[in-house]
Structure formats: C-alpha cells, structure tokens
PDB file of C-alpha atoms in Angstrom:
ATOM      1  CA  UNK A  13      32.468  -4.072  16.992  1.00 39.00           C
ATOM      2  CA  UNK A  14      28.866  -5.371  15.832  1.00 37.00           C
ATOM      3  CA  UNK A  15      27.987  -3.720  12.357  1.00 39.00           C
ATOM      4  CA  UNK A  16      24.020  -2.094  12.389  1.00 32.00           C
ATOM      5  CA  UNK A  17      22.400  -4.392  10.229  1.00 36.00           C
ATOM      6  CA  UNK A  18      21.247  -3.213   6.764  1.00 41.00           C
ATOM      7  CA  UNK A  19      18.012  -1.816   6.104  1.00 40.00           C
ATOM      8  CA  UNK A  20      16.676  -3.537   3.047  1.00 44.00           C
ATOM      9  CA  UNK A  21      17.103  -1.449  -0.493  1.00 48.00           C
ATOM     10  CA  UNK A  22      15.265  -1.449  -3.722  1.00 50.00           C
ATOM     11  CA  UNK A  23      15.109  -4.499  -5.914  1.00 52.00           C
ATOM     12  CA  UNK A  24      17.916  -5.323  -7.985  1.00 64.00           C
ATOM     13  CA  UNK A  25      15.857  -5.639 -10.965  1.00 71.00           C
ATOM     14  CA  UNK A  26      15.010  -3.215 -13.628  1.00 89.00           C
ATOM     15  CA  UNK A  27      11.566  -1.389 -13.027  1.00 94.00           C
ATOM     16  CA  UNK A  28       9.809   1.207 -15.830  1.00 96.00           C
ATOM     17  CA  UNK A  29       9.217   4.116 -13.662  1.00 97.00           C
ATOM     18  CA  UNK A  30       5.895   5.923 -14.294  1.00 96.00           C
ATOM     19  CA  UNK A  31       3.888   8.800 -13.111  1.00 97.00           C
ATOM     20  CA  UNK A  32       1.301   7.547 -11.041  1.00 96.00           C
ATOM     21  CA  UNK A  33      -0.938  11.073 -11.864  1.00 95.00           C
ATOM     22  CA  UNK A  34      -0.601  10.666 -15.553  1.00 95.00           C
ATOM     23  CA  UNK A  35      -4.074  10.987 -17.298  1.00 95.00           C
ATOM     24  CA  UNK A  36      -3.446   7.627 -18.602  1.00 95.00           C
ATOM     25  CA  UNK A  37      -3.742   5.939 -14.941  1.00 96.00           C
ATOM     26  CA  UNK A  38      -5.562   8.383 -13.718  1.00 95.00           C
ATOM     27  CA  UNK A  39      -8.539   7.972 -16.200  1.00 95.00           C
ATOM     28  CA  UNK A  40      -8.298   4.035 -15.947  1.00 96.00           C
ATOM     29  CA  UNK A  41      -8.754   3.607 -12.275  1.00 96.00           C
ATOM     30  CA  UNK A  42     -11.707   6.393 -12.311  1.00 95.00           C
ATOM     31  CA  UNK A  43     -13.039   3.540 -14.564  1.00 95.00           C
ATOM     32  CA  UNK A  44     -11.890   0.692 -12.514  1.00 96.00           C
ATOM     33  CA  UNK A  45     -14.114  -1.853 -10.587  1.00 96.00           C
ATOM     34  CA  UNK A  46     -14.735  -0.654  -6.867  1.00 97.00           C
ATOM     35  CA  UNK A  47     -13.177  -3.795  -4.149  1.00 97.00           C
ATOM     36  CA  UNK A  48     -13.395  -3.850  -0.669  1.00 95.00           C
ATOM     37  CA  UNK A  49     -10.864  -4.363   2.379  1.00 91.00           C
ATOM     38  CA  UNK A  50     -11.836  -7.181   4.571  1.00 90.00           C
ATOM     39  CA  UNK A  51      -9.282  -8.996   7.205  1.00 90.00           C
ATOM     40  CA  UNK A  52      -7.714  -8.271  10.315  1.00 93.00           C
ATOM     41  CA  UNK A  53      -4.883  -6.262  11.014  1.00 93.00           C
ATOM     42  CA  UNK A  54      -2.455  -5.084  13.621  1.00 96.00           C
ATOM     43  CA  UNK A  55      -1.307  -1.526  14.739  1.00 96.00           C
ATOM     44  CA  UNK A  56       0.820   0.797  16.888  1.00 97.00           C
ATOM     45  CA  UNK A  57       1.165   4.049  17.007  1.00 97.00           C
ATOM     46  CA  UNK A  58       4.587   5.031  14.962  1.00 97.00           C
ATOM     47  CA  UNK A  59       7.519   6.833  16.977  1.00 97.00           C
ATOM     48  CA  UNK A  60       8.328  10.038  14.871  1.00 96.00           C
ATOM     49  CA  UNK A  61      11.244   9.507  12.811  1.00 95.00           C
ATOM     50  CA  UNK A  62      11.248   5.429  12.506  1.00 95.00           C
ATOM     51  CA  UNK A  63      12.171   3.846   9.389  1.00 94.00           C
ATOM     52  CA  UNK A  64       9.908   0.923   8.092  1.00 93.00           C
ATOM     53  CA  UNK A  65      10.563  -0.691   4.889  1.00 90.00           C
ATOM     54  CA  UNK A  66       7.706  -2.670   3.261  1.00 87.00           C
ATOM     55  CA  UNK A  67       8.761  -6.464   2.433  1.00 85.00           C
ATOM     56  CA  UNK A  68       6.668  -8.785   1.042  1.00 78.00           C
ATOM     57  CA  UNK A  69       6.117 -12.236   2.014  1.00 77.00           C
ATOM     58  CA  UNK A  70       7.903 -12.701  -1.431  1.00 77.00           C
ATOM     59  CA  UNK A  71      10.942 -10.727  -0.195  1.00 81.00           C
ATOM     60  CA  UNK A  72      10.071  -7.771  -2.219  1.00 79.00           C
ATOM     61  CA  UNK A  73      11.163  -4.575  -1.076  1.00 84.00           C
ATOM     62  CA  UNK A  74       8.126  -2.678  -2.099  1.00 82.00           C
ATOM     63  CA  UNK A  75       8.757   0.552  -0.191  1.00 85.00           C
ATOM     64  CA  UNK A  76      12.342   0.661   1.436  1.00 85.00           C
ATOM     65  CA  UNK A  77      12.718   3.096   4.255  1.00 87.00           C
ATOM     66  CA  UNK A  78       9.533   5.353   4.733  1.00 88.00           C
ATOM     67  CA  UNK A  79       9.653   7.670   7.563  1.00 93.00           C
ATOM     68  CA  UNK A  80       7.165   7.983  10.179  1.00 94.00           C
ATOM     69  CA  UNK A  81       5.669  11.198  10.706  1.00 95.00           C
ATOM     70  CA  UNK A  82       3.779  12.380  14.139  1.00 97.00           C
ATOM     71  CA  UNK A  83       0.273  10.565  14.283  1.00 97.00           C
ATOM     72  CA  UNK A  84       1.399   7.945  11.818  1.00 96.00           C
ATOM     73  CA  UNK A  85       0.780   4.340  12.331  1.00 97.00           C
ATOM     74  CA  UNK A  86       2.316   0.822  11.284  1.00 96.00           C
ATOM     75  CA  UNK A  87       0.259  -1.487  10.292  1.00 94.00           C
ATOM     76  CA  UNK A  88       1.163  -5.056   9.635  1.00 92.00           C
ATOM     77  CA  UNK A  89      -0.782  -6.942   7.398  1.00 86.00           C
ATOM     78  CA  UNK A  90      -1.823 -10.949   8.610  1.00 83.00           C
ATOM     79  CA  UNK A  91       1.077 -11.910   6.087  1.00 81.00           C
ATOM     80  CA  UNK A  92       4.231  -9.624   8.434  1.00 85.00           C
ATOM     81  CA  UNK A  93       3.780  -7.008   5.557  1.00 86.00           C
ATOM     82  CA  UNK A  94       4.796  -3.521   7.506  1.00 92.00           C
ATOM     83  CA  UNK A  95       4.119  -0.238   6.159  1.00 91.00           C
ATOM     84  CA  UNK A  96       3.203   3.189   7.359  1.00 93.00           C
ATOM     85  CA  UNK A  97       0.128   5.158   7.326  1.00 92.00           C
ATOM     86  CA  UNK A  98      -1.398   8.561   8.390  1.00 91.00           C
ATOM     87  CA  UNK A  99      -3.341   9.022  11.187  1.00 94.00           C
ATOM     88  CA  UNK A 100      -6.382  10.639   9.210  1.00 90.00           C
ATOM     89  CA  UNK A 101      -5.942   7.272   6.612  1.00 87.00           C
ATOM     90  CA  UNK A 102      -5.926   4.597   9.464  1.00 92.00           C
ATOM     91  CA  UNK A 103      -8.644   5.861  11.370  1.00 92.00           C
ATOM     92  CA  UNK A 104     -10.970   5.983   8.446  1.00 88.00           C
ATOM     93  CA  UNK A 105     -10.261   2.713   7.089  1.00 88.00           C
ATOM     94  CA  UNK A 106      -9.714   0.448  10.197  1.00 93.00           C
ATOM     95  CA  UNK A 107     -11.949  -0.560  13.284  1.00 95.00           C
ATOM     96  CA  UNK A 108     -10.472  -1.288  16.551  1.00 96.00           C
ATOM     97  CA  UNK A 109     -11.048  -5.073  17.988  1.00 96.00           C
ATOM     98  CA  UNK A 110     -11.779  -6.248  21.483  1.00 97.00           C
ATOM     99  CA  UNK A 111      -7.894  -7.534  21.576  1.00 96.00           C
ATOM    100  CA  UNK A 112      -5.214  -5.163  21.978  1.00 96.00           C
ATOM    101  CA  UNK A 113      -3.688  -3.783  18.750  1.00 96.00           C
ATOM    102  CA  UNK A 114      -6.090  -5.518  16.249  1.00 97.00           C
ATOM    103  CA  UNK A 115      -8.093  -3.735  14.004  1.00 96.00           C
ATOM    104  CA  UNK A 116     -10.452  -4.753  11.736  1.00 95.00           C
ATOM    105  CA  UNK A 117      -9.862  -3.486   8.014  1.00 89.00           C
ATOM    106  CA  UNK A 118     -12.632  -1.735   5.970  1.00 90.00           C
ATOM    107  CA  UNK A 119     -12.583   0.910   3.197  1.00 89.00           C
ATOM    108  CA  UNK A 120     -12.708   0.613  -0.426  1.00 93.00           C
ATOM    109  CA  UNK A 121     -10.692   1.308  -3.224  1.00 95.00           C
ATOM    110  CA  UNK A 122     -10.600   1.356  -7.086  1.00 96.00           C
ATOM    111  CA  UNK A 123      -7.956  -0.767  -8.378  1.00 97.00           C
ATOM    112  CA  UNK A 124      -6.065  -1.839 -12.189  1.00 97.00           C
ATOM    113  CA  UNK A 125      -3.794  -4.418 -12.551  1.00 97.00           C
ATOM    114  CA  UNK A 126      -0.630  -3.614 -13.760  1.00 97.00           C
ATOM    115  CA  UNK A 127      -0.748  -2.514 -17.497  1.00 97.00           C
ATOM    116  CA  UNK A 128       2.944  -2.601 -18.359  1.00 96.00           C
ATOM    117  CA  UNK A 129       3.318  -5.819 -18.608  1.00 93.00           C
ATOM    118  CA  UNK A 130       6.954  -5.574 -16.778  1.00 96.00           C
ATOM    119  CA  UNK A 131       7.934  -4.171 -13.013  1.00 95.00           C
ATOM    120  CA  UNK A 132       6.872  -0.828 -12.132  1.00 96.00           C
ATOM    121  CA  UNK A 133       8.076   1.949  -9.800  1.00 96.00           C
ATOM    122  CA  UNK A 134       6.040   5.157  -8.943  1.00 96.00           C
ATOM    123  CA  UNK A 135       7.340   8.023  -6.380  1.00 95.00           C
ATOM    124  CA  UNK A 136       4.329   7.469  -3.894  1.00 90.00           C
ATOM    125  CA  UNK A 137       2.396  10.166  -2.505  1.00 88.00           C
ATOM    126  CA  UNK A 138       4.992   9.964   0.788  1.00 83.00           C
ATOM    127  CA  UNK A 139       7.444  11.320  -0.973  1.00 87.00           C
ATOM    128  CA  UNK A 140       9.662   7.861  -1.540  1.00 86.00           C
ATOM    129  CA  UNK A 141       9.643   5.297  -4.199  1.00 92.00           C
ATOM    130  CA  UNK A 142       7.315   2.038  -4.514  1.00 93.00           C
ATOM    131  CA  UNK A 143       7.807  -1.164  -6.606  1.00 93.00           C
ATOM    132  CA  UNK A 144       5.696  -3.565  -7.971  1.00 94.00           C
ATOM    133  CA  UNK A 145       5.749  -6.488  -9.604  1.00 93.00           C
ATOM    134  CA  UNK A 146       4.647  -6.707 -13.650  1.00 94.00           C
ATOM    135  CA  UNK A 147       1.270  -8.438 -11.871  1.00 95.00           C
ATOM    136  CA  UNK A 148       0.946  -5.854  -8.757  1.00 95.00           C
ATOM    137  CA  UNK A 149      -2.463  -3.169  -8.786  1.00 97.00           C
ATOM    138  CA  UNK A 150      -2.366  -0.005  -8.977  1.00 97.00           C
ATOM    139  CA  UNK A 151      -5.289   1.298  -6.945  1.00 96.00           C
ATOM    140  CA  UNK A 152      -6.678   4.808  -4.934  1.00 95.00           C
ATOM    141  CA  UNK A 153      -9.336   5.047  -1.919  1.00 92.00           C
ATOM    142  CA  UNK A 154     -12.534   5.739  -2.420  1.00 92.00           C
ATOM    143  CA  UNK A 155     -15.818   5.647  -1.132  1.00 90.00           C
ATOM    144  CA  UNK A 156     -18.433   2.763  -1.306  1.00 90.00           C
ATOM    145  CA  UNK A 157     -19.769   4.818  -4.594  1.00 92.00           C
ATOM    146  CA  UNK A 158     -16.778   4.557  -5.716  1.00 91.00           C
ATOM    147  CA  UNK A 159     -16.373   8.549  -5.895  1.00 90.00           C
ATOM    148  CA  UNK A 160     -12.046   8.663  -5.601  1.00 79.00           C
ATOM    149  CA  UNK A 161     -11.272  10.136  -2.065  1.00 75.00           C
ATOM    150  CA  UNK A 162      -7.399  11.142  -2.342  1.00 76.00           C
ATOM    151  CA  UNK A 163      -6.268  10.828  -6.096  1.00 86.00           C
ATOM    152  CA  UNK A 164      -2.656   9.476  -4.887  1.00 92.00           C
ATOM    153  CA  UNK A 165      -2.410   6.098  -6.752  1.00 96.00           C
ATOM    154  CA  UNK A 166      -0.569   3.523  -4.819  1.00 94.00           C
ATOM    155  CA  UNK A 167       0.956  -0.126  -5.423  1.00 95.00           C
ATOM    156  CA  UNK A 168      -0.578  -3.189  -3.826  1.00 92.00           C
ATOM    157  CA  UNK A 169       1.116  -6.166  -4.505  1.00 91.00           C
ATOM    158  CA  UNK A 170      -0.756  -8.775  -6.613  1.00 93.00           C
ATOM    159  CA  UNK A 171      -1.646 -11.836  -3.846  1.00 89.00           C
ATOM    160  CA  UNK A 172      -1.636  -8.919  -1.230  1.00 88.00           C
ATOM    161  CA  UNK A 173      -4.587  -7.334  -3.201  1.00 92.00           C
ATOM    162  CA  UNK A 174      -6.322 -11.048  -3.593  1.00 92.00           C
ATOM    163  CA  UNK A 175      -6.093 -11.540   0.154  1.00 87.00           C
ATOM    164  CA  UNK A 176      -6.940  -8.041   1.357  1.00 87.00           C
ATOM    165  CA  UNK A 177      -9.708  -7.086  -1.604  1.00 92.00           C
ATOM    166  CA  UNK A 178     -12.898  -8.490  -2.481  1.00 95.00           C
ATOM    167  CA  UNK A 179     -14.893  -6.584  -5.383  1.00 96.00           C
ATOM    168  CA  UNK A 180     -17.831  -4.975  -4.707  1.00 94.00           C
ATOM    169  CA  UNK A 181     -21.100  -6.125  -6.621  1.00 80.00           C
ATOM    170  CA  UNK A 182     -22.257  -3.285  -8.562  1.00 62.00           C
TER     171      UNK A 182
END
C-alpha cells in the first residue's frame, strides 16, 4: 500500500519565539524604512480546506501547513515559494497580467531585520506558526505614506525580501 507522503514540519532547529504585537516590534517597524513590492507572481484561487506549507528555496519550512479559507489565494513567488493569502490582501496588492495566472506585485510595507540575532518564530496573524531565519525581516503592509494598514507583523525571509522589496526614497 503507497504511504501519503509527508507534509513538511517545522525546522529542527531551536527558534526564540516572540510576540510579534509586543511594543518592542511594534514601535520599531512604525519607525522602519517604507520598501516596495516589485516582480511578477503567479496565482489561483485556493480550494477551501487545502494545506500549503511555505518552503523556501533554502528548504526552510517557514509556515508548515496553513489552511485555505474561502476566497483565499496561493501565490507562488518567481523562486516556487507557496503561501496563502486572503482575498481582500491579494487583490490590493497584486495586478493581473495579460497571461493567465500572472500577476504583477505592488504594495508596500515597513520592514526590520531580524533583531535577535538567532532564529525566530511568531504565531502569525493566520492563526499558525512562522519561522525565520536569525537574518529574515520582520515587516507589516502599509500604504505608500507609510501609514501601517493591518498591524499583523509577518516574516519574510531575508533574500526573499531582497528580491521582492526595493526601499522607497523618502
């Protein structure tokens, strides 16, 4: 009898947890430089219920098993990264392309680079944990002001960010 094949799990190395709302993080992205999203990326509607699991091109397990709600979408970054998103999120920061299932990426954030010094893991706003790497950004939308749209702090993996991000020129 074939065996389902494992759905990947959460690093096997040891990650300081921290609270992604505390005043601390909070306070230093309000402060933070505003960057960009430029690139293309591709989409599909998510079937209710599916299971994605966000691995880097590093092998990373950033996000293991998030669950799609209705109206969610997965995105996959130019580098195979999958993850999900919200309907209300992806439609405000992507722009459909002539070619089937491409969109082009836009939106801004404000972003810090890790301050720990050592790997990180936040419960993300989703409800599941997220891991980063002691060089990975923490970063939340915003507008191109810079005025913070959501206040839910999320990881973006350090050459992720570098390939996705440009800053903006104040």
């Amino acid at each position: 009898m074939e065996q389902k094949p494992q759905a990947p799990q959460a690093p096997e190395r040891e990650y300081l947890f921290i609270d992604r709302k505390s005043p601390e993080i909070l306070s230093l992205i309000e402060n933070a430089p505003i960057y960009k999203k430029h690139g293309l990326v591709h989409a599909r509607l998510a079937v209710p219920g599916e299971t994605v699991s966000t691995v880097l091109a590093s092998g990373l397990v950033e996000t293991p098993e998030n669950i799609a709600e209705p109206g969610d979408w997965v995105v996959t970054n130019p580098d195979g990264e999958e993850y999900i998103v919200d309907k209300a999120t992806f439609l405000s920061r992507n722009i459909k392309t002539e070619n089937d299932g491409e969109y082009l990426a836009v939106g801004y954030c404000k972003a810090i680079q890790n301050i720990y010094g050592k790997p990180i893991e936040i419960l993300a706003s989703w409800g599941r944990p997220e891991y980063g790497g002691d060089d990975c950004y923490l970063a939340d939308t915003c507008d191109a002001s810079g005025a913070l749209m959501h206040g839910e702090p999320y990881i973006i993996e350090h050459q992720a960010f570098k390939d996705t991000y440009l800053p903006v020129e104040s």
